[in-house]
Amino acid sequence: MAASEDRTARTTVRTITDLARLAGVSPGTVSRALAGKSLVNTKTREKIEALAREHGFRPNQMASGLRRQKTGVIGVVIPLGHDTRQQISDSFFMTLLGFLADELTTHGYDLMLRRVVPEDDADWLDRFIGSGMIDGVVVIGQSDQFERIEEVADGYRSMVVWGNHQEGQRHCVVGTDNRLGGRLAAERLIAGGARRLAFLGDTGPMEFAARFAGAQDVAARMGLPDVQPLATHLSPDRASEEIAGHLAQHGRSIDGIFAATDTLAALCLTELRAQGLSVPDDVKLVGFDDLPIARQTIPPLTTVRQDIAAGARGLVDLLLRRLGGETTESLVLPPELVVRETA
Amino acid sequence: MAASEDRTARTTVRTITDLARLAGVSPGTVSRALAGKSLVNTKTREKIEALAREHGFRPNQMASGLRRQKTGVIGVVIPLGHDTRQQISDSFFMTLLGFLADELTTHGYDLMLRRVVPEDDADWLDRFIGSGMIDGVVVIGQSDQFERIEEVADGYRSMVVWGNHQEGQRHCVVGTDNRLGGRLAAERLIAGGARRLAFLGDTGPMEFAARFAGAQDVAARMGLPDVQPLATHLSPDRASEEIAGHLAQHGRSIDGIFAATDTLAALCLTELRAQGLSVPDDVKLVGFDDLPIARQTIPPLTTVRQDIAAGARGLVDLLLRRLGGETTESLVLPPELVVRETA
DNA sequence: AGGAATCTTGCAATCGTTTGCAAATGAATC
DNA sequence: GATTCATTTGCAAACGATTGCAAGATTCCT
C-alpha cells in the first residue's frame, strides 16, 4: 500500500498553525510568507512554501475572508420574472454566464450563482448582498425588478447590472442599445418591402420593450401602421403553440416579423413553414442576439447581433472599478445588423 | 429627505452583537433565536425576530460558516479539456447547470461555479475542495481527468461527478448509459438501411468514447465494417470546417452518421445539404442529447435523449446523501431513442 | 566597539457566529 | 417555604487567518 504510506507519512496539516509548528515559526509568519509579503526572510519563506506544497496546504478561505472582510467571490444573480421556468437555460443568458465566468476567473474571482424568483422573495437582492459571502454582485437581467434594483443601488455600490439603460437611472448597467437594435431590425424589414410589422415576444421586460419601441419608432417615422405586439413566453414548449396561434390569426395580415430573440425567431421560422408561408418571400423575419442557432436555421437568420463577450468584459471591468471605489457610468454597447437570408 | 431620515433613524445594525444590544440580551441568545432553536423563550424570540426584520439584519455567512465548519455552498466545477474555448457554453452542460442550480436552491444550497483548465493547473480539484468555501463538489464532465478524479475520490467523500460509468471505478458518478445510447443509435441507422457507419466527434472524452464503442458493438455484431471515427472539435466555428472536410473526403462512402452531440448533428446537417447529400435518403443521421435544437432542424433530428433534469436531480440527491454520511452507488440513467426524420 | 537603522519575527487582538457549560430564573411539588 | 426540576439566559472559548505593534536579530556606520 504505497499510496497509504505516502499519505500517513505526512502529518495532516490543515491550519496555518499546523504548518507553523512544522516550520518552527509562528502562525503570523506563515501567513505573511504565503501571502507573499516582503516582510519575511527569503529563506524562511521558501521553506514555508516548500512545506505548504508538500502537504498540499491551502489556507481556509472562510477564515481569511472573515478577517479581511472580503471573499474573492462575486455573486451572479439571475432574477426570473413571470416566465419562471426554463429562463435560466435561455441560450443568451447562459452564454453570457459562460463569458462572465471566464472573465471573473482571469481576474482572480470566484463566481457564486443564484437564481431567484422575485415574486416569492421580495428580499432577493438584499439577502444576497447582505450574506457577507460576496464582494460584489452582477445582476443578469432586470426582469421586472427595475425599481427594486434602483433602491438597492442607492445604498450599495458594488453592483453592476446587465440590462437596458434608461435616462437618469441610478444603477450602473451594461447592455446593448436595444432601442437602436429595434430600429435596425425594422429598417431592414421595411427596406425589404415589409409594411405591416409585428413584434414577436413579451414586451414586459425592459429590454424587449426597448426593442419593440425601436421598431415602433421606425414604423411611425415611415408612416406605417403600428407594430403589432405578439406576446409569447420564452420557453420553447409554450412558445411554439403561442406562435402558431398568432400566425394562424395574423399570419396573412403581416409581412414583417421582428422577433425579440433568435430562439423565438427560429421557432417562428418552423411555424411559418408549417403554415405554408415562405421566408423571406411572404414574410420577412429578423431575430435578435445572433446566437449560434441563427446560422443554422434554414434559411439562415438575419438578426441583430449583441456582442456577448464584450458585455461580459464590460460587466466585470465596471464592477472591479466600483470595488476599487471609482464611480462609473453605464456602458451601452452598439448592436450590429447581421444580414443573412430571412430579411 | 424622507428616505435619508428613514435611514438614519434606524441605528445601523450589522452584527449579531448590535442586535443583541438593541434587544437587551446577549449575542448568544440572538444567535439561538435567529437559528430557531427551541431553547429560547418565545417572547424574546419574537422580539428579536421583529428587530432583525426591521433593521434588515442578516447574519454574516462567513463567520457562521467558519464557526460551524460548513458553508451551505456546493461547488460546481467544469473541467475544460483539450477543447478549451467555448465548451462551457455547450448547450448540454449549460442546461444541466441550470437544472443543478434549481435543484440545489430548493435544497437550500448555494452554488459556486468554477471553470478550470486542468492542463494549466494540475491542482484544480484539490484547490477547490481545500478552499474551505464549499461543503461538497459536483464535477461536470470527466473530461480527460478520470485518474485525477479517482485519486481525489479516495480521500474526499463529498463529491459527485457527471460522466460515464466504468466498471470498478471509485468515484460516484451520475450519467447516461452512453454505450447503450450508442447501440440504440447504430441500431436505428442500420434498421433504416445504413451499412457503412461513421461517428462524428472526438472519441477522446470518456462519454463520447462510450457512445462510439456502443455503435461499434452493433456494427461488429451485425458483421458490418468498423464504424469510422471522424474527429471534430465541439465549438461550432471549428467544427463546421472540420465536418465539411470529413464529408468531402468520406461523404460518398458512408451512409449513416452517428453524431456525438445534437449540436454537431445540426452542423452536419447543414454541411450535408451544402454538399448536396439528402437526409435521410442518401445519408441517415442520429444525434445525441435531444436538445431543443433537435426539434428545429430540417428535417428534425432523430436523436438519443438524455434526461437532463433527472441527471441534475440525481447528482444533488446523491451528493446530499454523501454529505449525510451515506455511501452511494453510481447512478446510470437510461437513454431513450427519439425518432424524428433524419433516420 | 557602540549605536543607529533596517530586517524579521512573535504576540495577541480581531473578524462575527456558534455552542458547551454553568448560572439564574421561574414553575411545580411536597 | 424549602426543594427539585425544567426553562432561559449569559459567559467565554472556539473556528482559522490576518495584521498593528513591539521586541529581537542583523547589518552598517563611524
XYZ file of C-alpha atoms (C1' of nucleotides) in Angstrom:
746
model
C 0.000 0.000 0.000
C 2.450 2.603 -1.138
C -0.230 5.180 -1.529
C -1.457 4.958 2.029
C 2.078 5.006 3.374
C 2.605 8.128 1.429
C -0.497 9.576 2.953
C 0.167 8.731 6.574
C 3.779 9.789 6.366
C 2.763 13.397 6.112
C 1.334 14.744 9.295
C -2.020 16.142 8.431
C -1.735 19.888 8.232
C -4.995 21.753 7.922
C -4.350 25.060 9.539
C -1.745 27.689 9.277
C -0.851 26.854 12.844
C -0.067 23.256 11.971
C 2.212 24.459 9.264
C 3.821 26.962 11.597
C 4.621 24.224 14.070
C 6.249 22.161 11.349
C 8.274 25.046 10.095
C 9.202 26.132 13.572
C 7.843 29.624 13.210
C 4.774 31.485 14.333
C 1.453 31.391 12.513
C 1.816 35.042 11.673
C 4.975 34.406 9.781
C 3.413 31.612 7.819
C 0.529 33.841 6.900
C 2.873 36.530 5.687
C 5.028 34.076 3.793
C 2.105 32.549 1.977
C 0.665 35.935 1.186
C 3.943 36.783 -0.473
C 4.608 39.819 1.646
C 8.052 41.287 1.525
C 8.465 41.397 5.271
C 9.572 37.820 5.570
C 13.049 36.494 5.045
C 13.530 34.815 1.700
C 14.900 31.681 3.238
C 12.055 31.140 5.687
C 9.587 31.954 3.002
C 10.984 29.297 0.735
C 10.993 26.754 3.492
C 7.388 27.505 4.311
C 6.327 27.419 0.700
C 8.039 24.084 0.253
C 6.272 22.636 3.270
C 2.969 24.021 2.119
C 3.383 22.472 -1.270
C 4.499 19.185 0.163
C 1.471 18.880 2.391
C -0.951 20.333 -0.072
C -1.892 23.013 2.381
C -4.389 25.725 1.421
C -5.441 28.475 3.736
C -9.073 28.425 4.693
C -10.891 30.988 2.608
C -13.640 31.432 5.114
C -11.321 32.446 7.890
C -9.347 34.636 5.594
C -12.482 36.193 4.231
C -13.851 36.876 7.645
C -10.729 38.586 8.846
C -10.062 40.599 5.708
C -13.688 41.408 5.137
C -13.535 40.292 1.555
C -14.160 36.964 -0.011
C -12.874 36.958 -3.543
C -16.304 35.901 -4.674
C -18.636 37.775 -6.974
C -22.297 36.941 -6.843
C -24.167 36.469 -10.066
C -27.891 36.536 -9.714
C -30.490 35.783 -12.325
C -33.902 37.094 -11.411
C -36.642 35.105 -13.042
C -39.683 37.157 -13.781
C -43.128 35.935 -14.679
C -41.611 33.477 -17.019
C -40.107 31.402 -14.273
C -39.390 28.099 -15.792
C -36.525 27.486 -18.113
C -35.431 31.032 -18.491
C -32.094 30.262 -16.964
C -31.344 27.891 -19.753
C -32.026 30.599 -22.231
C -29.035 30.479 -24.525
C -28.284 34.125 -24.300
C -28.051 34.282 -20.538
C -26.107 31.075 -20.422
C -23.577 32.271 -22.914
C -23.205 35.496 -21.027
C -22.739 33.498 -17.868
C -20.006 31.470 -19.503
C -18.092 34.524 -20.560
C -18.639 36.061 -17.177
C -17.163 33.016 -15.519
C -14.124 33.285 -17.740
C -13.670 36.919 -17.175
C -14.047 36.743 -13.415
C -11.671 33.811 -13.232
C -8.962 35.645 -15.065
C -9.316 38.431 -12.548
C -8.971 36.023 -9.675
C -12.565 35.975 -8.550
C -14.870 33.098 -7.994
C -18.469 33.148 -9.021
C -21.453 32.379 -6.894
C -24.550 31.749 -8.907
C -28.042 32.258 -7.636
C -31.381 32.069 -9.358
C -34.194 33.861 -7.675
C -37.882 34.273 -8.178
C -38.553 37.826 -7.001
C -42.239 37.232 -6.591
C -41.664 34.569 -3.989
C -38.970 36.513 -2.268
C -39.159 40.279 -2.267
C -35.888 40.376 -0.438
C -33.852 38.573 -3.046
C -31.214 41.170 -3.712
C -30.623 42.407 -0.169
C -30.382 38.919 1.081
C -27.665 38.061 -1.372
C -25.702 41.206 -0.760
C -26.117 41.057 2.981
C -24.939 37.490 3.222
C -21.367 38.601 3.604
C -20.324 35.936 1.172
C -19.719 38.130 -1.832
C -17.656 41.184 -2.576
C -19.951 42.390 -5.292
C -22.837 41.349 -7.436
C -23.735 41.122 -11.079
C -27.429 41.059 -11.814
C -28.187 39.387 -15.093
C -31.316 40.919 -16.490
C -33.544 43.493 -14.876
C -36.596 41.333 -15.350
C -39.447 43.313 -13.840
C -37.344 44.438 -10.907
C -36.142 47.794 -12.117
C -37.393 49.656 -9.071
C -36.033 47.191 -6.578
C -32.636 47.404 -8.198
C -32.705 51.168 -8.182
C -33.437 51.219 -4.467
C -30.642 48.853 -3.674
C -28.234 50.780 -5.849
C -28.715 53.821 -3.658
C -27.157 52.093 -0.716
C -24.799 49.605 -2.271
C -22.093 50.443 -4.718
C -20.652 47.068 -5.661
C -23.291 46.159 -8.163
C -23.477 46.090 -11.917
C -26.492 45.043 -13.915
C -26.930 43.596 -17.351
C -29.918 45.157 -18.981
C -31.367 48.169 -20.602
C -30.245 51.707 -19.978
C -32.791 54.341 -19.164
C -32.250 58.044 -18.985
C -31.426 59.090 -15.442
C -31.360 55.714 -13.817
C -29.235 55.288 -10.732
C -27.842 51.812 -11.114
C -24.870 51.034 -13.287
C -25.888 48.974 -16.247
C -24.165 47.283 -19.145
C -26.169 46.313 -22.157
C -26.876 46.646 -25.793
C -28.692 49.652 -27.159
C -31.898 47.726 -27.576
C -33.873 50.574 -28.996
C -31.302 51.134 -31.701
C -31.310 47.398 -32.307
C -35.043 47.531 -32.773
C -34.652 50.333 -35.255
C -32.070 48.427 -37.255
C -34.345 45.434 -37.418
C -37.386 47.398 -38.504
C -35.431 49.353 -41.076
C -34.201 46.160 -42.601
C -37.667 44.675 -42.738
C -39.039 47.784 -44.359
C -36.170 48.122 -46.790
C -37.024 44.628 -47.953
C -40.566 45.711 -48.675
C -42.420 44.844 -45.497
C -45.188 47.267 -44.479
C -47.194 45.613 -41.738
C -44.819 44.731 -38.960
C -45.200 42.587 -35.883
C -43.047 42.161 -32.801
C -42.818 38.638 -31.527
C -42.230 38.364 -27.810
C -43.280 39.634 -24.423
C -42.992 43.417 -24.260
C -42.919 43.372 -20.470
C -39.194 43.035 -19.757
C -37.441 46.339 -20.306
C -35.003 45.074 -22.856
C -37.748 43.686 -25.011
C -39.835 46.779 -24.512
C -36.971 48.871 -25.838
C -36.556 46.672 -28.875
C -40.223 46.964 -29.561
C -40.125 50.716 -29.082
C -37.256 51.000 -31.546
C -39.202 49.160 -34.186
C -42.212 51.305 -33.461
C -40.072 54.454 -33.861
C -39.242 53.476 -37.375
C -42.732 52.407 -38.322
C -44.064 55.735 -37.108
C -41.381 57.703 -38.874
C -42.166 55.946 -42.129
C -45.869 56.472 -41.704
C -46.596 52.765 -41.447
C -49.232 51.228 -39.199
C -48.265 50.436 -35.610
C -46.084 47.445 -34.983
C -48.261 44.718 -33.639
C -47.040 43.032 -30.477
C -47.477 39.274 -30.366
C -46.865 38.187 -26.801
C -45.195 34.849 -26.118
C -43.302 33.148 -23.382
C -39.682 32.296 -23.843
C -39.629 28.623 -23.093
C -39.670 26.677 -26.369
C -42.525 24.375 -25.499
C -45.044 27.067 -24.703
C -43.717 29.488 -27.272
C -44.310 27.118 -30.180
C -48.008 26.881 -29.568
C -48.359 30.544 -28.913
C -46.554 31.424 -32.090
C -48.688 29.027 -34.054
C -51.732 30.734 -32.605
C -50.504 34.183 -33.501
C -49.659 33.177 -37.024
C -52.953 31.483 -37.567
C -54.656 34.665 -36.523
C -52.454 37.311 -38.103
C -50.193 35.397 -40.421
C -51.703 36.748 -43.611
C -52.012 40.302 -42.426
C -48.371 40.889 -41.604
C -45.353 40.778 -43.825
C -42.510 41.505 -41.454
C -41.725 39.956 -38.086
C -39.182 41.190 -35.622
C -38.556 38.523 -33.020
C -37.329 39.501 -29.589
C -34.842 36.672 -29.641
C -33.182 34.309 -32.080
C -34.681 31.438 -30.200
C -38.145 32.778 -30.844
C -37.217 33.582 -34.424
C -36.116 30.017 -35.017
C -39.356 28.664 -33.621
C -41.239 31.164 -35.680
C -39.477 30.026 -38.799
C -40.586 26.490 -38.156
C -44.170 27.580 -37.621
C -44.173 29.784 -40.686
C -43.058 26.854 -42.748
C -45.718 24.699 -41.184
C -48.338 27.208 -42.182
C -47.061 27.342 -45.712
C -45.642 30.833 -45.543
C -42.334 31.299 -47.265
C -39.484 33.327 -45.819
C -38.421 35.854 -46.923
C -40.877 35.982 -49.820
C -44.194 36.070 -47.981
C -42.897 37.238 -44.663
C -39.588 38.736 -43.667
C -38.060 37.873 -40.330
C -35.361 39.418 -38.177
C -34.120 37.976 -34.912
C -32.055 39.331 -32.057
C -28.826 38.156 -30.353
C -27.027 36.323 -33.135
C -26.786 33.092 -31.231
C -25.170 30.125 -32.939
C -28.573 28.886 -33.953
C -29.039 31.905 -36.213
C -26.561 30.433 -38.641
C -28.155 27.056 -38.678
C -31.754 27.752 -39.468
C -32.966 27.350 -42.978
C -32.770 29.874 -44.371
C -30.166 31.363 -42.033
C -31.475 34.128 -39.866
C -30.996 37.813 -40.380
C -30.535 39.152 -36.907
C -29.275 41.901 -34.650
C -26.057 40.939 -33.029
C -25.210 41.552 -29.384
C -21.552 41.258 -28.521
C -21.842 38.968 -25.548
C -18.141 38.694 -24.862
C -17.799 42.447 -24.809
C -20.763 42.596 -22.483
C -19.140 40.227 -20.031
C -15.889 42.131 -20.177
C -17.743 45.349 -19.578
C -19.627 43.992 -16.605
C -16.513 42.725 -14.923
C -14.468 45.767 -15.750
C -17.029 48.148 -14.334
C -17.646 46.036 -11.279
C -13.968 45.841 -10.417
C -13.660 49.570 -10.861
C -16.517 50.094 -8.471
C -14.991 47.716 -5.969
C -11.957 49.939 -6.212
C -14.053 52.921 -5.267
C -14.466 54.562 -8.652
C -17.779 55.876 -9.800
C -18.703 54.504 -13.174
C -21.052 55.367 -15.949
C -23.231 52.776 -17.591
C -21.940 51.125 -20.711
C -24.163 50.907 -23.739
C -22.928 48.636 -26.494
C -23.829 49.105 -30.133
C -25.870 46.388 -31.784
C -24.995 45.282 -35.270
C -27.287 44.107 -38.014
C -26.210 40.776 -39.437
C -27.805 40.218 -42.804
C -28.431 36.633 -43.763
C -31.370 35.312 -45.672
C -34.614 35.848 -43.822
C -34.823 39.573 -44.440
C -35.218 63.895 2.538
C -37.641 61.366 3.872
C -35.546 58.480 2.652
C -32.423 59.534 4.482
C -34.387 60.233 7.660
C -35.726 56.783 7.399
C -32.231 55.503 7.042
C -30.612 57.337 9.903
C -33.484 56.621 12.223
C -32.522 53.015 12.405
C -29.235 52.510 14.129
C -27.068 50.583 11.757
C -27.002 47.006 12.890
C -24.500 44.808 11.148
C -23.587 42.230 13.699
C -25.427 39.954 15.965
C -23.926 41.903 18.817
C -25.501 45.141 17.622
C -28.815 43.431 17.543
C -28.256 41.943 20.969
C -27.609 45.368 22.429
C -30.835 46.666 20.913
C -32.835 43.765 22.211
C -31.178 43.907 25.597
C -29.965 40.341 25.509
C -26.677 38.590 24.881
C -25.343 37.762 21.427
C -25.695 34.104 22.177
C -29.397 34.461 22.661
C -29.802 36.345 19.434
C -27.921 33.642 17.614
C -30.158 30.989 19.056
C -33.292 32.951 18.378
C -32.429 33.528 14.747
C -31.445 29.921 14.294
C -34.895 28.960 15.502
C -33.674 26.820 18.330
C -36.196 25.780 20.916
C -34.062 26.861 23.848
C -35.168 30.432 23.671
C -38.292 31.906 25.157
C -40.981 32.510 22.591
C -41.424 36.092 23.628
C -37.781 37.061 23.370
C -37.520 35.209 20.121
C -40.340 37.176 18.613
C -38.904 40.427 19.800
C -35.550 39.583 18.291
C -37.047 38.441 15.041
C -39.031 41.650 14.799
C -35.945 43.752 15.373
C -33.976 41.729 12.847
C -36.638 42.218 10.247
C -36.973 45.883 10.982
C -33.284 46.525 10.538
C -32.832 44.138 7.666
C -30.236 42.232 9.610
C -28.669 39.095 8.156
C -26.046 37.090 9.963
C -22.675 37.017 8.285
C -22.352 33.760 6.416
C -18.591 33.787 6.540
C -18.448 33.930 10.292
C -21.184 31.396 10.591
C -19.506 29.140 8.097
C -16.203 29.382 9.854
C -17.632 28.503 13.201
C -19.914 25.724 12.048
C -17.438 24.329 9.578
C -19.967 24.306 6.827
C -20.873 26.889 4.299
C -24.101 25.944 2.609
C -22.333 26.201 -0.700
C -21.798 23.460 -3.222
C -19.021 23.870 -5.725
C -19.698 23.096 -9.336
C -16.621 22.711 -11.446
C -16.397 22.325 -15.165
C -13.063 20.983 -16.298
C -12.232 22.051 -19.803
C -10.150 19.509 -21.595
C -8.265 19.914 -24.838
C -11.121 21.761 -26.280
C -10.720 24.743 -24.040
C -12.653 27.501 -25.656
C -16.394 27.696 -25.629
C -17.071 24.351 -24.164
C -18.756 25.932 -21.200
C -21.366 27.383 -23.457
C -22.094 23.953 -24.786
C -25.840 23.715 -24.514
C -25.863 20.428 -22.756
C -23.644 21.475 -19.902
C -25.402 24.760 -19.587
C -28.784 23.165 -19.374
C -27.507 20.748 -16.795
C -26.080 23.657 -14.884
C -29.438 25.393 -14.933
C -31.232 22.398 -13.506
C -28.483 21.931 -10.988
C -28.900 25.494 -9.825
C -32.609 24.911 -9.378
C -32.169 21.690 -7.561
C -29.524 22.978 -5.187
C -31.548 26.066 -4.464
C -34.579 24.079 -3.469
C -32.395 22.187 -1.038
C -31.095 25.395 0.453
C -27.646 25.371 -1.031
C -25.842 27.994 -2.990
C -23.771 27.212 -5.995
C -20.229 28.262 -6.614
C -19.208 27.883 -10.207
C -15.681 27.394 -11.373
C -14.259 26.652 -14.773
C -10.829 25.153 -14.830
C -8.291 24.176 -17.412
C -6.628 21.120 -15.913
C -3.615 21.380 -18.152
C -2.716 24.764 -16.776
C -3.446 23.760 -13.232
C -2.864 20.184 -12.204
C -4.196 21.035 -8.789
C -7.617 22.170 -9.906
C -9.735 19.827 -7.883
C -7.791 19.812 -4.619
C -7.592 23.533 -4.671
C -11.322 23.879 -4.935
C -12.062 21.329 -2.260
C -9.377 22.593 0.061
C -10.533 26.157 -0.122
C -12.884 25.638 2.759
C -15.531 27.524 0.878
C -17.646 24.591 -0.174
C -19.353 21.716 1.558
C -19.186 19.468 -1.452
C -18.474 19.458 -5.134
C -20.145 18.440 -8.348
C -17.796 17.850 -11.231
C -19.494 18.328 -14.551
C -17.807 16.093 -17.062
C -14.802 13.909 -16.546
C -13.019 15.435 -19.489
C -9.647 13.696 -19.629
C -9.263 13.799 -15.868
C -10.572 10.392 -14.912
C -7.460 9.425 -12.982
C -7.206 12.689 -11.118
C -10.796 12.382 -10.038
C -10.300 8.825 -8.895
C -7.374 9.839 -6.724
C -9.280 12.630 -5.104
C -12.284 10.414 -4.514
C -10.157 8.168 -2.322
C -9.689 10.887 0.222
C -12.760 13.027 -0.174
C -16.280 11.807 0.084
C -18.354 14.851 -0.710
C -18.053 14.633 -4.445
C -20.302 13.530 -7.244
C -19.382 13.547 -10.892
C -21.398 13.809 -14.046
C -19.966 11.485 -16.616
C -19.550 7.972 -17.759
C -19.597 4.955 -15.505
C -16.839 2.429 -15.739
C -16.710 -0.947 -14.137
C -14.979 -0.743 -10.780
C -14.388 2.962 -10.628
C -14.089 4.554 -7.231
C -15.810 7.866 -7.685
C -19.535 8.282 -7.577
C -20.888 9.185 -10.936
C -24.233 10.086 -12.426
C -24.723 9.816 -16.128
C -26.448 8.308 -19.052
C -25.593 4.855 -20.244
C -23.641 6.156 -23.173
C -22.712 2.806 -24.541
C -26.306 1.741 -24.659
C -27.115 5.071 -26.263
C -24.545 4.360 -28.923
C -26.099 0.987 -29.555
C -29.557 2.488 -29.910
C -28.258 4.992 -32.404
C -26.417 2.440 -34.504
C -29.318 0.029 -34.470
C -31.593 2.727 -35.755
C -29.198 3.686 -38.525
C -28.831 0.083 -39.594
C -32.524 -0.644 -39.365
C -33.001 2.184 -41.827
C -30.641 0.543 -44.257
C -27.292 2.120 -43.445
C -24.281 -0.140 -43.744
C -21.192 1.999 -43.599
C -21.351 3.975 -40.402
C -19.329 6.890 -39.129
C -19.076 8.505 -35.728
C -18.848 12.251 -35.767
C -16.961 13.725 -32.830
C -13.854 13.446 -30.719
C -13.533 9.979 -29.245
C -11.182 11.199 -26.523
C -13.623 12.169 -23.758
C -14.945 9.087 -21.992
C -18.552 9.761 -22.660
C -18.003 10.088 -26.351
C -15.732 7.085 -26.367
C -18.509 5.028 -24.826
C -21.029 6.205 -27.397
C -18.620 5.291 -30.126
C -17.965 1.909 -28.569
C -21.687 1.232 -28.380
C -22.093 1.912 -32.059
C -19.090 -0.244 -32.790
C -20.604 -3.081 -30.741
C -23.598 -3.151 -33.006
C -21.650 -2.845 -36.219
C -19.473 -5.757 -35.176
C -22.417 -7.873 -34.107
C -24.070 -7.288 -37.460
C -20.938 -8.077 -39.366
C -20.629 -4.587 -40.775
C -17.373 -2.743 -41.357
C -15.922 -0.775 -38.447
C -17.546 2.493 -37.545
C -15.326 5.218 -38.831
C -14.443 7.927 -36.338
C -14.473 11.454 -37.703
C -12.786 13.660 -35.138
C -14.008 17.204 -34.626
C -13.895 19.873 -32.011
C -17.052 20.959 -30.305
C -17.026 24.690 -30.876
C -19.291 25.490 -33.820
C -16.831 27.604 -35.744
C -14.097 24.990 -35.943
C -16.469 22.087 -36.161
C -18.138 23.349 -39.327
C -14.963 23.332 -41.335
C -13.861 20.034 -39.954
C -17.168 18.429 -40.768
C -17.064 19.840 -44.270
C -13.628 18.332 -44.671
C -14.733 14.941 -43.437
C -17.738 14.898 -45.683
C -15.759 15.952 -48.707
C -13.420 13.067 -48.085
C -15.808 10.345 -46.951
C -19.219 11.691 -47.762
C -19.951 9.254 -50.544
C -18.555 6.231 -48.808
C -20.751 6.365 -45.715
C -24.478 6.145 -45.403
C -25.052 6.502 -41.687
C -23.692 9.095 -39.303
C -23.919 8.997 -35.540
C -23.040 12.389 -34.140
C -21.688 12.668 -30.616
C -23.955 15.599 -29.949
C -27.032 17.272 -31.350
C -25.021 20.389 -31.864
C -22.637 18.512 -34.118
C -25.522 16.767 -35.807
C -27.142 20.070 -36.633
C -23.947 21.408 -38.128
C -23.525 18.190 -40.013
C -26.982 18.518 -41.439
C -26.128 21.929 -42.805
C -22.936 20.640 -44.367
C -24.636 17.615 -45.855
C -27.127 19.868 -47.506
C -24.337 22.095 -48.763
C -22.701 19.100 -50.354
C -25.900 18.021 -51.987
C -26.482 14.940 -49.897
C -30.029 14.365 -48.853
C -31.058 13.226 -45.396
C -32.292 10.618 -44.717
C -32.232 9.324 -48.288
C -28.525 9.423 -49.083
C -27.283 9.510 -45.523
C -29.003 8.785 -42.245
C -28.156 10.795 -39.191
C -28.662 10.333 -35.464
C -27.676 12.831 -32.813
C -27.302 12.683 -29.051
C -28.814 14.681 -26.157
C -32.162 15.773 -27.546
C -31.514 19.441 -27.062
C -34.176 21.889 -28.160
C -32.348 22.350 -31.426
C -33.073 18.762 -32.375
C -36.676 19.684 -32.974
C -35.864 22.667 -35.070
C -33.550 21.357 -37.699
C -34.900 20.493 -41.081
C -35.670 17.715 -41.163
C -35.982 17.330 -37.375
C -33.296 15.234 -35.828
C -33.588 11.654 -34.735
C -31.569 11.527 -31.570
C -30.791 9.783 -28.320
C -32.329 11.570 -25.414
C -30.598 12.204 -22.113
C -32.858 13.184 -19.275
C -31.007 16.219 -18.053
C -33.439 17.130 -15.306
C -33.240 13.626 -13.902
C -29.488 13.872 -14.080
C -29.441 17.047 -12.049
C -31.798 15.581 -9.506
C -29.633 12.513 -9.240
C -26.468 14.497 -8.769
C -27.919 16.571 -5.977
C -29.659 13.680 -4.322
C -26.524 11.576 -4.217
C -24.360 14.435 -3.110
C -26.640 15.310 -0.210
C -26.733 11.682 0.811
C -22.981 11.612 0.849
C -22.814 14.797 2.859
C -25.026 12.989 5.305
C -22.512 10.211 5.586
C -24.152 7.594 3.427
C -22.202 5.609 0.906
C -23.789 5.744 -2.503
C -23.654 3.787 -5.678
C -23.327 5.469 -9.027
C -26.492 6.230 -10.921
C -26.743 5.243 -14.546
C -29.684 6.674 -16.425
C -31.250 5.009 -19.418
C -31.042 6.815 -22.739
C -34.048 6.899 -24.992
C -34.179 6.890 -28.747
C -36.294 9.709 -30.118
C -37.268 9.019 -33.666
C -37.820 12.027 -35.867
C -36.947 12.347 -39.501
C -33.227 12.025 -40.081
C -33.040 8.297 -39.503
C 33.074 48.549 19.861
C 28.918 51.258 20.369
C 24.813 52.868 18.476
C 21.556 53.686 14.798
C 18.948 51.836 11.152
C 16.913 48.003 8.938
C 15.017 43.331 8.693
C 12.476 39.549 10.655
C 9.745 37.645 13.755
C 6.342 36.760 17.575
C 2.395 38.270 20.304
C -2.178 38.962 20.787
C -6.285 41.174 19.260
C -9.644 40.862 15.753
C -13.264 39.433 12.075
C -18.818 37.759 13.532
C -21.126 33.493 14.859
C -21.941 29.409 17.365
C -22.236 26.457 21.375
C -20.850 23.795 25.832
C -21.292 24.856 30.321
C -22.975 26.905 34.285
C -25.719 30.402 36.440
C -30.173 32.322 37.081
C -34.892 32.418 36.705
C -39.398 30.535 37.179
C -42.607 26.710 37.911
C -44.019 22.805 40.295
C -44.101 19.603 44.127
C -44.494 18.139 48.871
C -41.481 27.808 52.492
C -37.972 24.654 51.088
C -36.620 21.605 47.464
C -36.461 19.812 42.889
C -36.811 20.236 38.042
C -37.197 22.389 33.752
C -36.549 26.683 31.041
C -33.929 30.659 29.663
C -30.059 33.095 29.576
C -25.134 34.765 29.779
C -20.163 33.792 29.576
C -16.342 32.768 27.163
C -13.965 29.762 24.227
C -13.767 28.249 19.869
C -13.464 28.449 14.200
C -8.632 29.835 11.182
C -6.369 33.529 9.177
C -4.542 38.447 9.267
C -2.070 42.447 11.000
C -0.522 46.532 14.128
C 2.793 46.829 17.380
C 6.869 45.958 19.642
C 10.730 43.074 20.598
C 14.716 40.579 18.793
C 18.170 39.834 15.405
C 21.255 41.731 11.698
C 23.628 44.875 9.315
C 26.022 49.058 8.701
C 28.373 53.216 10.048
C 31.500 55.908 12.376
